[in-house]
Amino acid sequence: MFKEQGMKLSTRSRYGVRMMSDLADHYDLVPIFLKDIAKREDVSEKYLSLIVISLRSAGLINSTRGAHGGYKLARRPEEITVKDILEALEGDICLVDCVSNPESCSRVSICPTRDIWGILGRKIGETLSSVTLADLASTRRKKAENNIRSNI
Amino acid sequence: MFKEQGMKLSTRSRYGVRMMSDLADHYDLVPIFLKDIAKREDVSEKYLSLIVISLRSAGLINSTRGAHGGYKLARRPEEITVKDILEALEGDICLVDCVSNPESCSRVSICPTRDIWGILGRKIGETLSSVTLADLASTRRKKAENNIRSNI
DNA sequence: ACCTTTCCTATCGATTCGATAGTAATTAAA
DNA sequence: TTTAATTACTATCGAATCGATAGGAAAGGT
């Protein structure tokens, strides 16, 4: 009971968003090998190959098997939000069960805390859906420029 | 790898906020027994007695030992936010290490995802600090009124 | 002394988490 | 038609975390 580091995002989600961001940088080209993504994003390829399953079955990416296979975004980067990705990887963004499922707790009609968790969950959803893969790609480009400049 | 229910608040946090909200309803009176809080809020007293330690060492509540002991809020309900409580129970509200601790990842200067996690964390913090225990107490009163009316 | 309450530490079983391993299926190219 | 490369699937591992319980020590009112 002494751990002091909660409220952390799972690595599953972190890696998943990193991968999608990587795919956004190669949108509209040939499919990308998982091997290359894993290397660029510095993630275990095996582990990423599990994460990718959820992204595909959520319809966010398309896959091609066999030699010269790989992955591509299923939609344009502007049409994929971070919320889409997190929902594919973590399920519904709902901080407590009783918000989306009132029958799960008998105290719903009394409990004053339930309201906050609902509000907070909605705000988180709004923030997440306001960021697209296109945004990520553009900040990546900006960061790259800055790095070049600071190296001069 | 098939679980589909992430992004959940820990019961530790849920119970902690419930307890603080209960204490807010009895502010300015004698200390409250943990036993009574546990009964009213429908939580294991033993479990709550662990959670309470973090709340006290964060300076959110004062305790009195011995017979007729118990707990009281350390400040007025208007002066305690939900953020205060969650930080006491879960530690810093920081979704990924690299945000508060840039040295923890070598990709900080390249990674475009880090920025979002920073923004999201800040928005969560804002939302949490905008709700005080006084707000919780007032919604509780409102809910109680509504329940009476709907029972007529 | 005695009872009640908070305080502290240890521990439990179950679940989740991050990660690895091995193999089957599919496809392009030689 | 063989070969090499790649995704797809399933099983499993060790460690960490989670929710919860247990038992007693310390403190204080009566």
mmCIF file of C-alpha atoms (C1' of nucleotides) in Angstrom:
data_model
loop_
_atom_site.group_PDB
_atom_site.id
_atom_site.type_symbol
_atom_site.label_atom_id
_atom_site.label_comp_id
_atom_site.label_asym_id
_atom_site.label_seq_id
_atom_site.Cartn_x
_atom_site.Cartn_y
_atom_site.Cartn_z
ATOM 1 C CA MET A 1 0.000 0.000 0.000
ATOM 2 C CA PHE A 2 2.930 2.341 -0.504
ATOM 3 C CA LYS A 3 3.171 2.603 -4.274
ATOM 4 C CA GLU A 4 3.154 6.214 -5.358
ATOM 5 C CA GLN A 5 2.709 6.215 -9.100
ATOM 6 C CA GLY A 6 -0.809 5.703 -10.386
ATOM 7 C CA MET A 7 -2.836 7.130 -13.251
ATOM 8 C CA LYS A 8 -0.374 5.825 -15.784
ATOM 9 C CA LEU A 9 -1.167 5.033 -19.398
ATOM 10 C CA SER A 10 -0.481 1.404 -20.307
ATOM 11 C CA THR A 11 2.514 0.689 -22.506
ATOM 12 C CA ARG A 12 0.100 -1.093 -24.792
ATOM 13 C CA SER A 13 -1.542 2.257 -25.494
ATOM 14 C CA ARG A 14 1.709 4.157 -25.683
ATOM 15 C CA TYR A 15 3.186 1.726 -28.166
ATOM 16 C CA GLY A 16 -0.016 1.588 -30.178
ATOM 17 C CA VAL A 17 -0.162 5.345 -30.626
ATOM 18 C CA ARG A 18 3.530 5.424 -31.496
ATOM 19 C CA MET A 19 2.953 2.792 -34.155
ATOM 20 C CA MET A 20 -0.044 4.584 -35.660
ATOM 21 C CA SER A 21 1.919 7.813 -35.698
ATOM 22 C CA ASP A 22 4.708 6.004 -37.529
ATOM 23 C CA LEU A 23 2.229 4.675 -40.086
ATOM 24 C CA ALA A 24 0.865 8.180 -40.583
ATOM 25 C CA ASP A 25 4.336 9.293 -41.623
ATOM 26 C CA HIS A 26 4.274 6.693 -44.407
ATOM 27 C CA TYR A 27 0.702 7.109 -45.492
ATOM 28 C CA ASP A 28 -0.128 6.449 -49.117
ATOM 29 C CA LEU A 29 3.007 4.372 -49.758
ATOM 30 C CA VAL A 30 3.471 0.610 -49.881
ATOM 31 C CA PRO A 31 2.618 -1.411 -46.773
ATOM 32 C CA ILE A 32 5.106 -1.025 -43.943
ATOM 33 C CA PHE A 33 6.843 -3.974 -42.274
ATOM 34 C CA LEU A 34 6.188 -4.379 -38.597
ATOM 35 C CA LYS A 35 9.892 -5.095 -38.285
ATOM 36 C CA ASP A 36 10.744 -1.598 -39.472
ATOM 37 C CA ILE A 37 8.172 0.106 -37.290
ATOM 38 C CA ALA A 38 9.434 -1.792 -34.271
ATOM 39 C CA LYS A 39 12.996 -0.750 -35.018
ATOM 40 C CA ARG A 40 12.162 2.911 -35.622
ATOM 41 C CA GLU A 41 9.894 3.218 -32.615
ATOM 42 C CA ASP A 42 12.175 1.128 -30.425
ATOM 43 C CA VAL A 43 9.604 -1.478 -29.396
ATOM 44 C CA SER A 44 9.724 -5.280 -29.293
ATOM 45 C CA GLU A 45 8.413 -6.537 -32.645
ATOM 46 C CA LYS A 46 6.740 -9.536 -31.022
ATOM 47 C CA TYR A 47 4.929 -7.380 -28.535
ATOM 48 C CA LEU A 48 3.843 -4.959 -31.219
ATOM 49 C CA SER A 49 2.489 -7.855 -33.276
ATOM 50 C CA LEU A 50 -0.036 -8.474 -30.514
ATOM 51 C CA ILE A 51 -1.062 -4.862 -30.198
ATOM 52 C CA VAL A 52 -1.572 -4.646 -33.924
ATOM 53 C CA ILE A 53 -4.328 -7.242 -33.823
ATOM 54 C CA SER A 54 -6.632 -4.903 -31.913
ATOM 55 C CA LEU A 55 -5.872 -2.021 -34.235
ATOM 56 C CA ARG A 56 -6.730 -4.119 -37.249
ATOM 57 C CA SER A 57 -9.923 -5.589 -35.855
ATOM 58 C CA ALA A 58 -11.013 -2.065 -34.952
ATOM 59 C CA GLY A 59 -10.677 -1.194 -38.620
ATOM 60 C CA LEU A 60 -7.935 1.370 -38.129
ATOM 61 C CA ILE A 61 -5.329 -0.370 -40.254
ATOM 62 C CA ASN A 62 -5.245 -2.849 -43.121
ATOM 63 C CA SER A 63 -2.765 -5.686 -43.337
ATOM 64 C CA THR A 64 -1.203 -7.622 -46.201
ATOM 65 C CA ARG A 65 0.288 -11.028 -45.494
ATOM 66 C CA GLY A 66 3.223 -12.751 -47.110
ATOM 67 C CA ALA A 67 6.400 -11.337 -48.566
ATOM 68 C CA HIS A 68 6.204 -7.631 -49.222
ATOM 69 C CA GLY A 69 3.228 -7.525 -46.885
ATOM 70 C CA GLY A 70 2.837 -5.136 -44.002
ATOM 71 C CA TYR A 71 0.460 -2.554 -42.614
ATOM 72 C CA LYS A 72 -1.213 0.608 -43.864
ATOM 73 C CA LEU A 73 -3.627 3.075 -42.317
ATOM 74 C CA ALA A 74 -7.198 2.241 -43.270
ATOM 75 C CA ARG A 75 -8.188 5.921 -43.430
ATOM 76 C CA ARG A 76 -6.482 9.236 -44.001
ATOM 77 C CA PRO A 77 -4.469 10.479 -41.010
ATOM 78 C CA GLU A 78 -6.875 13.396 -40.591
ATOM 79 C CA GLU A 79 -9.657 10.884 -40.066
ATOM 80 C CA ILE A 80 -8.069 8.895 -37.252
ATOM 81 C CA THR A 81 -8.055 10.364 -33.754
ATOM 82 C CA VAL A 82 -6.090 9.359 -30.707
ATOM 83 C CA LYS A 83 -9.403 8.470 -29.148
ATOM 84 C CA ASP A 84 -10.026 5.910 -31.909
ATOM 85 C CA ILE A 85 -6.708 4.304 -31.110
ATOM 86 C CA LEU A 86 -7.126 4.211 -27.353
ATOM 87 C CA GLU A 87 -10.623 2.804 -27.655
ATOM 88 C CA ALA A 88 -9.311 0.067 -29.923
ATOM 89 C CA LEU A 89 -6.608 -0.790 -27.422
ATOM 90 C CA GLU A 90 -8.261 -0.241 -24.052
ATOM 91 C CA GLY A 91 -11.951 -0.503 -24.702
ATOM 92 C CA ASP A 92 -14.422 2.166 -23.769
ATOM 93 C CA ILE A 93 -13.010 5.217 -22.071
ATOM 94 C CA CYS A 94 -15.130 5.075 -18.961
ATOM 95 C CA LEU A 95 -13.506 5.718 -15.602
ATOM 96 C CA VAL A 96 -16.051 3.803 -13.530
ATOM 97 C CA ASP A 97 -18.538 1.106 -14.496
ATOM 98 C CA CYS A 98 -21.548 2.855 -13.020
ATOM 99 C CA VAL A 99 -21.343 5.681 -15.561
ATOM 100 C CA SER A 100 -22.017 3.595 -18.657
ATOM 101 C CA ASN A 101 -23.795 0.872 -16.747
ATOM 102 C CA PRO A 102 -26.041 2.298 -13.981
ATOM 103 C CA GLU A 103 -27.297 -1.099 -12.897
ATOM 104 C CA SER A 104 -23.813 -2.061 -11.752
ATOM 105 C CA CYS A 105 -24.193 -0.078 -8.526
ATOM 106 C CA SER A 106 -27.169 0.326 -6.252
ATOM 107 C CA ARG A 107 -25.965 3.710 -4.980
ATOM 108 C CA VAL A 108 -26.311 5.468 -8.316
ATOM 109 C CA SER A 109 -29.233 7.639 -7.249
ATOM 110 C CA ILE A 110 -27.480 8.785 -4.072
ATOM 111 C CA CYS A 111 -23.793 8.874 -4.952
ATOM 112 C CA PRO A 112 -22.452 12.375 -5.649
ATOM 113 C CA THR A 113 -19.112 11.141 -6.959
ATOM 114 C CA ARG A 114 -20.536 9.322 -9.958
ATOM 115 C CA ASP A 115 -21.313 12.653 -11.616
ATOM 116 C CA ILE A 116 -17.685 13.789 -11.560
ATOM 117 C CA TRP A 117 -16.387 10.597 -13.082
ATOM 118 C CA GLY A 118 -18.878 11.041 -15.869
ATOM 119 C CA ILE A 119 -17.827 14.627 -16.501
ATOM 120 C CA LEU A 120 -14.138 13.808 -16.349
ATOM 121 C CA GLY A 121 -14.555 10.863 -18.708
ATOM 122 C CA ARG A 122 -16.324 13.068 -21.214
ATOM 123 C CA LYS A 123 -13.622 15.740 -21.050
ATOM 124 C CA ILE A 124 -10.923 13.148 -21.576
ATOM 125 C CA GLY A 125 -12.830 11.845 -24.585
ATOM 126 C CA GLU A 126 -13.131 15.337 -26.027
ATOM 127 C CA THR A 127 -9.442 16.008 -25.662
ATOM 128 C CA LEU A 128 -8.474 12.672 -27.178
ATOM 129 C CA SER A 129 -10.778 13.078 -30.144
ATOM 130 C CA SER A 130 -9.449 16.550 -30.853
ATOM 131 C CA VAL A 131 -6.049 15.168 -31.856
ATOM 132 C CA THR A 132 -5.635 13.307 -35.154
ATOM 133 C CA LEU A 133 -2.746 11.376 -36.634
ATOM 134 C CA ALA A 134 -2.231 14.292 -38.991
ATOM 135 C CA ASP A 135 -1.573 16.506 -35.980
ATOM 136 C CA LEU A 136 0.947 14.017 -34.683
ATOM 137 C CA ALA A 137 2.706 13.886 -38.032
ATOM 138 C CA SER A 138 2.994 17.646 -38.165
ATOM 139 C CA THR A 139 4.433 17.960 -34.661
ATOM 140 C CA ARG A 140 6.897 15.246 -35.593
ATOM 141 C CA ARG A 141 8.008 17.280 -38.572
ATOM 142 C CA LYS A 142 8.314 20.395 -36.455
ATOM 143 C CA LYS A 143 10.420 18.565 -33.893
ATOM 144 C CA ALA A 144 12.680 17.234 -36.627
ATOM 145 C CA GLU A 145 13.247 20.778 -37.928
ATOM 146 C CA ASN A 146 14.042 22.052 -34.479
ATOM 147 C CA ASN A 147 16.550 19.270 -33.964
ATOM 148 C CA ILE A 148 18.335 20.091 -37.189
ATOM 149 C CA ARG A 149 18.507 23.749 -36.234
ATOM 150 C CA SER A 150 19.840 23.098 -32.770
ATOM 151 C CA ASN A 151 22.543 20.889 -34.223
ATOM 152 C CA ILE A 152 23.972 23.673 -36.351
ATOM 153 C CA MET B 1 -4.314 -9.967 -24.673
ATOM 154 C CA PHE B 2 -8.112 -9.971 -25.009
ATOM 155 C CA LYS B 3 -9.261 -7.898 -22.045
ATOM 156 C CA GLU B 4 -11.496 -5.069 -23.167
ATOM 157 C CA GLN B 5 -11.917 -2.752 -20.230
ATOM 158 C CA GLY B 6 -9.091 -0.365 -19.553
ATOM 159 C CA MET B 7 -8.821 3.256 -18.369
ATOM 160 C CA LYS B 8 -10.525 2.489 -15.104
ATOM 161 C CA LEU B 9 -10.146 4.431 -11.915
ATOM 162 C CA SER B 10 -8.784 2.352 -9.043
ATOM 163 C CA THR B 11 -11.181 1.409 -6.259
ATOM 164 C CA ARG B 12 -8.669 2.951 -3.918
ATOM 165 C CA SER B 13 -9.427 6.324 -5.517
ATOM 166 C CA ARG B 14 -13.152 5.736 -5.755
ATOM 167 C CA TYR B 15 -13.393 4.774 -2.103
ATOM 168 C CA GLY B 16 -11.140 7.622 -1.048
ATOM 169 C CA VAL B 17 -13.277 10.249 -2.748
ATOM 170 C CA ARG B 18 -16.419 8.671 -1.336
ATOM 171 C CA MET B 19 -14.955 8.851 2.141
ATOM 172 C CA MET B 20 -13.895 12.470 1.782
ATOM 173 C CA SER B 21 -17.312 13.337 0.450
ATOM 174 C CA ASP B 22 -18.837 11.656 3.479
ATOM 175 C CA LEU B 23 -16.583 13.665 5.782
ATOM 176 C CA ALA B 24 -17.620 16.857 3.998
ATOM 177 C CA ASP B 25 -21.218 16.122 4.924
ATOM 178 C CA HIS B 26 -20.214 16.101 8.585
ATOM 179 C CA TYR B 27 -17.819 18.995 8.553
ATOM 180 C CA ASP B 28 -17.444 21.055 11.713
ATOM 181 C CA LEU B 29 -18.852 18.366 13.996
ATOM 182 C CA VAL B 30 -17.084 15.880 16.219
ATOM 183 C CA PRO B 31 -14.648 13.396 14.642
ATOM 184 C CA ILE B 32 -16.313 10.650 12.629
ATOM 185 C CA PHE B 33 -15.665 6.953 13.223
ATOM 186 C CA LEU B 34 -14.214 5.061 10.304
ATOM 187 C CA LYS B 35 -16.684 2.346 11.213
ATOM 188 C CA ASP B 36 -19.614 4.626 10.444
ATOM 189 C CA ILE B 37 -18.155 5.945 7.204
ATOM 190 C CA ALA B 38 -17.484 2.423 6.024
ATOM 191 C CA LYS B 39 -21.052 1.425 6.786
ATOM 192 C CA ARG B 40 -22.630 4.463 5.122
ATOM 193 C CA GLU B 41 -20.411 4.285 2.045
ATOM 194 C CA ASP B 42 -20.622 0.503 1.853
ATOM 195 C CA VAL B 43 -16.892 -0.183 1.935
ATOM 196 C CA SER B 44 -14.773 -2.593 3.961
ATOM 197 C CA GLU B 45 -13.631 -0.788 7.087
ATOM 198 C CA LYS B 46 -10.280 -2.560 7.071
ATOM 199 C CA TYR B 47 -9.616 -1.571 3.511
ATOM 200 C CA LEU B 48 -10.641 2.005 4.167
ATOM 201 C CA SER B 49 -8.293 2.137 7.140
ATOM 202 C CA LEU B 50 -5.410 1.680 4.707
ATOM 203 C CA ILE B 51 -6.608 4.313 2.288
ATOM 204 C CA VAL B 52 -7.044 6.775 5.117
ATOM 205 C CA ILE B 53 -3.342 6.723 5.901
ATOM 206 C CA SER B 54 -2.465 8.405 2.599
ATOM 207 C CA LEU B 55 -5.176 11.006 3.084
ATOM 208 C CA ARG B 56 -3.863 11.890 6.495
ATOM 209 C CA SER B 57 -0.195 12.037 5.529
ATOM 210 C CA ALA B 58 -1.188 14.309 2.644
ATOM 211 C CA GLY B 59 -2.663 16.671 5.224
ATOM 212 C CA LEU B 60 -6.222 16.403 3.972
ATOM 213 C CA ILE B 61 -7.684 15.014 7.182
ATOM 214 C CA ASN B 62 -6.889 15.038 10.883
ATOM 215 C CA SER B 63 -7.263 12.007 13.096
ATOM 216 C CA THR B 64 -7.911 11.520 16.788
ATOM 217 C CA ARG B 65 -6.999 8.222 18.387
ATOM 218 C CA GLY B 66 -8.587 6.382 21.236
ATOM 219 C CA ALA B 67 -12.202 6.164 22.291
ATOM 220 C CA HIS B 68 -14.337 8.909 20.770
ATOM 221 C CA GLY B 69 -11.607 9.364 18.191
ATOM 222 C CA GLY B 70 -12.145 9.490 14.450
ATOM 223 C CA TYR B 71 -11.490 11.671 11.450
ATOM 224 C CA LYS B 72 -12.209 15.241 10.392
ATOM 225 C CA LEU B 73 -11.414 17.283 7.320
ATOM 226 C CA ALA B 74 -8.276 19.352 7.824
ATOM 227 C CA ARG B 75 -9.652 22.237 5.739
ATOM 228 C CA ARG B 76 -13.031 23.595 4.742
ATOM 229 C CA PRO B 77 -14.764 21.535 2.018
ATOM 230 C CA GLU B 78 -14.443 24.467 -0.396
ATOM 231 C CA GLU B 79 -10.686 24.235 0.007
ATOM 232 C CA ILE B 80 -10.265 20.572 -0.877
ATOM 233 C CA THR B 81 -10.448 19.536 -4.515
ATOM 234 C CA VAL B 82 -10.855 16.130 -6.050
ATOM 235 C CA LYS B 83 -7.398 16.605 -7.490
ATOM 236 C CA ASP B 84 -5.985 16.934 -3.976
ATOM 237 C CA ILE B 85 -7.554 13.623 -3.090
ATOM 238 C CA LEU B 86 -6.424 11.723 -6.171
ATOM 239 C CA GLU B 87 -2.888 13.030 -5.849
ATOM 240 C CA ALA B 88 -2.824 11.868 -2.249
ATOM 241 C CA LEU B 89 -4.019 8.416 -3.276
ATOM 242 C CA GLU B 90 -2.364 7.815 -6.633
ATOM 243 C CA GLY B 91 0.605 10.127 -6.681
ATOM 244 C CA ASP B 92 1.241 12.671 -9.371
ATOM 245 C CA ILE B 93 -1.313 12.773 -12.157
ATOM 246 C CA CYS B 94 1.076 12.160 -14.993
ATOM 247 C CA LEU B 95 0.083 9.769 -17.757
ATOM 248 C CA VAL B 96 3.611 8.917 -18.862
ATOM 249 C CA ASP B 97 6.928 9.224 -17.057
ATOM 250 C CA CYS B 98 8.629 11.186 -19.796
ATOM 251 C CA VAL B 99 6.350 14.183 -19.255
ATOM 252 C CA SER B 100 7.451 15.016 -15.720
ATOM 253 C CA ASN B 101 10.819 13.331 -16.109
ATOM 254 C CA PRO B 102 12.335 13.975 -19.546
ATOM 255 C CA GLU B 103 15.497 11.989 -18.830
ATOM 256 C CA SER B 104 13.474 8.795 -18.567
ATOM 257 C CA CYS B 105 13.280 8.443 -22.350
ATOM 258 C CA SER B 106 15.880 9.159 -24.991
ATOM 259 C CA ARG B 107 13.234 9.846 -27.641
ATOM 260 C CA VAL B 108 11.857 12.941 -25.953
ATOM 261 C CA SER B 109 13.175 15.360 -28.573
ATOM 262 C CA ILE B 110 11.750 13.303 -31.458
ATOM 263 C CA CYS B 111 8.596 11.737 -30.095
ATOM 264 C CA PRO B 112 5.381 13.489 -31.191
ATOM 265 C CA THR B 113 3.161 11.530 -28.823
ATOM 266 C CA ARG B 114 4.746 12.883 -25.661
ATOM 267 C CA ASP B 115 3.149 16.269 -26.311
ATOM 268 C CA ILE B 116 -0.385 14.876 -26.276
ATOM 269 C CA TRP B 117 0.085 13.012 -23.049
ATOM 270 C CA GLY B 118 1.291 16.251 -21.505
ATOM 271 C CA ILE B 119 -1.725 18.178 -22.761
ATOM 272 C CA LEU B 120 -4.159 15.495 -21.715
ATOM 273 C CA GLY B 121 -2.632 15.238 -18.263
ATOM 274 C CA ARG B 122 -2.965 18.973 -17.792
ATOM 275 C CA LYS B 123 -6.612 18.964 -18.876
ATOM 276 C CA ILE B 124 -7.392 16.134 -16.494
ATOM 277 C CA GLY B 125 -5.714 18.088 -13.723
ATOM 278 C CA GLU B 126 -7.751 21.195 -14.530
ATOM 279 C CA THR B 127 -11.008 19.283 -14.475
ATOM 280 C CA LEU B 128 -10.166 17.549 -11.210
ATOM 281 C CA SER B 129 -9.135 20.754 -9.481
ATOM 282 C CA SER B 130 -12.324 22.494 -10.541
ATOM 283 C CA VAL B 131 -14.433 20.280 -8.286
ATOM 284 C CA THR B 132 -14.337 20.721 -4.514
ATOM 285 C CA LEU B 133 -15.805 18.716 -1.693
ATOM 286 C CA ALA B 134 -18.346 21.497 -1.258
ATOM 287 C CA ASP B 135 -19.569 20.817 -4.786
ATOM 288 C CA LEU B 136 -19.896 17.133 -3.965
ATOM 289 C CA ALA B 137 -21.854 17.900 -0.839
ATOM 290 C CA SER B 138 -24.270 20.136 -2.732
ATOM 291 C CA THR B 139 -24.937 17.561 -5.454
ATOM 292 C CA ARG B 140 -25.509 15.004 -2.748
ATOM 293 C CA ARG B 141 -28.134 17.270 -1.178
ATOM 294 C CA LYS B 142 -29.761 17.827 -4.565
ATOM 295 C CA LYS B 143 -29.903 14.118 -5.245
ATOM 296 C CA ALA B 144 -31.452 13.499 -1.847
ATOM 297 C CA GLU B 145 -34.191 16.074 -2.589
ATOM 298 C CA ASN B 146 -34.888 14.499 -5.946
ATOM 299 C CA ASN B 147 -35.217 11.091 -4.369
ATOM 300 C CA ILE B 148 -37.744 12.358 -1.852
ATOM 301 C CA ARG B 149 -39.794 14.010 -4.555
ATOM 302 C CA SER B 150 -39.812 10.952 -6.793
ATOM 303 C CA ASN B 151 -41.010 8.839 -3.880
ATOM 304 C CA ILE B 152 -44.146 10.913 -3.368
ATOM 305 C "C1'" DA C 1 -8.011 -1.582 34.514
ATOM 306 C "C1'" DC C 2 -10.956 -1.582 30.441
ATOM 307 C "C1'" DC C 3 -12.926 -0.574 26.199
ATOM 308 C "C1'" DT C 4 -12.764 1.735 21.922
ATOM 309 C "C1'" DT C 5 -10.638 3.570 18.295
ATOM 310 C "C1'" DT C 6 -6.749 4.670 15.198
ATOM 311 C "C1'" DC C 7 -2.182 2.956 13.525
ATOM 312 C "C1'" DC C 8 0.995 -0.235 11.482
ATOM 313 C "C1'" DT C 9 2.884 -4.310 9.071
ATOM 314 C "C1'" DA C 10 2.449 -8.486 6.906
ATOM 315 C "C1'" DT C 11 0.276 -11.375 3.854
ATOM 316 C "C1'" DC C 12 -3.130 -13.568 0.606
ATOM 317 C "C1'" DG C 13 -5.139 -14.928 -3.871
ATOM 318 C "C1'" DA C 14 -6.400 -13.299 -8.143
ATOM 319 C "C1'" DT C 15 -5.708 -10.570 -11.905
ATOM 320 C "C1'" DT C 16 -3.209 -7.836 -15.025
ATOM 321 C "C1'" DC C 17 1.002 -6.453 -17.465
ATOM 322 C "C1'" DG C 18 4.723 -6.545 -20.347
ATOM 323 C "C1'" DA C 19 7.057 -9.707 -22.878
ATOM 324 C "C1'" DT C 20 8.681 -14.065 -25.199
ATOM 325 C "C1'" DA C 21 8.198 -18.434 -27.883
ATOM 326 C "C1'" DG C 22 6.724 -21.333 -31.331
ATOM 327 C "C1'" DT C 23 4.135 -22.373 -35.124
ATOM 328 C "C1'" DA C 24 0.620 -21.923 -38.880
ATOM 329 C "C1'" DA C 25 -1.009 -19.381 -42.858
ATOM 330 C "C1'" DT C 26 -0.151 -16.508 -46.793
ATOM 331 C "C1'" DT C 27 2.212 -14.424 -50.534
ATOM 332 C "C1'" DA C 28 5.951 -12.664 -53.716
ATOM 333 C "C1'" DA C 29 9.712 -13.835 -56.075
ATOM 334 C "C1'" DA C 30 13.504 -17.043 -57.673
ATOM 335 C "C1'" DT D 1 7.551 -25.321 -57.383
ATOM 336 C "C1'" DT D 2 10.523 -24.314 -53.984
ATOM 337 C "C1'" DT D 3 12.172 -20.696 -50.913
ATOM 338 C "C1'" DA D 4 12.183 -16.724 -48.131
ATOM 339 C "C1'" DA D 5 9.631 -13.258 -45.882
ATOM 340 C "C1'" DT D 6 5.912 -11.651 -43.511
ATOM 341 C "C1'" DT D 7 1.518 -11.571 -40.914
ATOM 342 C "C1'" DA D 8 -1.718 -14.386 -37.743
ATOM 343 C "C1'" DC D 9 -2.543 -17.043 -33.878
ATOM 344 C "C1'" DT D 10 -2.164 -19.315 -29.313
ATOM 345 C "C1'" DA D 11 0.067 -20.403 -25.274
ATOM 346 C "C1'" DT D 12 2.801 -19.249 -21.572
ATOM 347 C "C1'" DC D 13 6.020 -16.777 -18.276
ATOM 348 C "C1'" DG D 14 7.533 -13.993 -14.313
ATOM 349 C "C1'" DA D 15 6.772 -9.950 -12.083
ATOM 350 C "C1'" DA D 16 3.955 -6.422 -10.513
ATOM 351 C "C1'" DT D 17 -0.310 -4.722 -8.989
ATOM 352 C "C1'" DC D 18 -4.903 -4.923 -6.869
ATOM 353 C "C1'" DG D 19 -8.394 -5.511 -3.709
ATOM 354 C "C1'" DA D 20 -8.869 -7.319 0.549
ATOM 355 C "C1'" DT D 21 -8.034 -9.611 5.151
ATOM 356 C "C1'" DA D 22 -5.642 -10.464 9.634
ATOM 357 C "C1'" DG D 23 -3.563 -9.456 13.904
ATOM 358 C "C1'" DG D 24 -1.800 -6.869 17.028
ATOM 359 C "C1'" DA D 25 0.386 -2.194 18.865
ATOM 360 C "C1'" DA D 26 -0.457 2.486 20.382
ATOM 361 C "C1'" DA D 27 -3.384 6.013 22.290
ATOM 362 C "C1'" DG D 28 -6.987 7.956 24.832
ATOM 363 C "C1'" DG D 29 -11.496 8.450 27.221
ATOM 364 C "C1'" DT D 30 -14.316 6.401 31.157
#
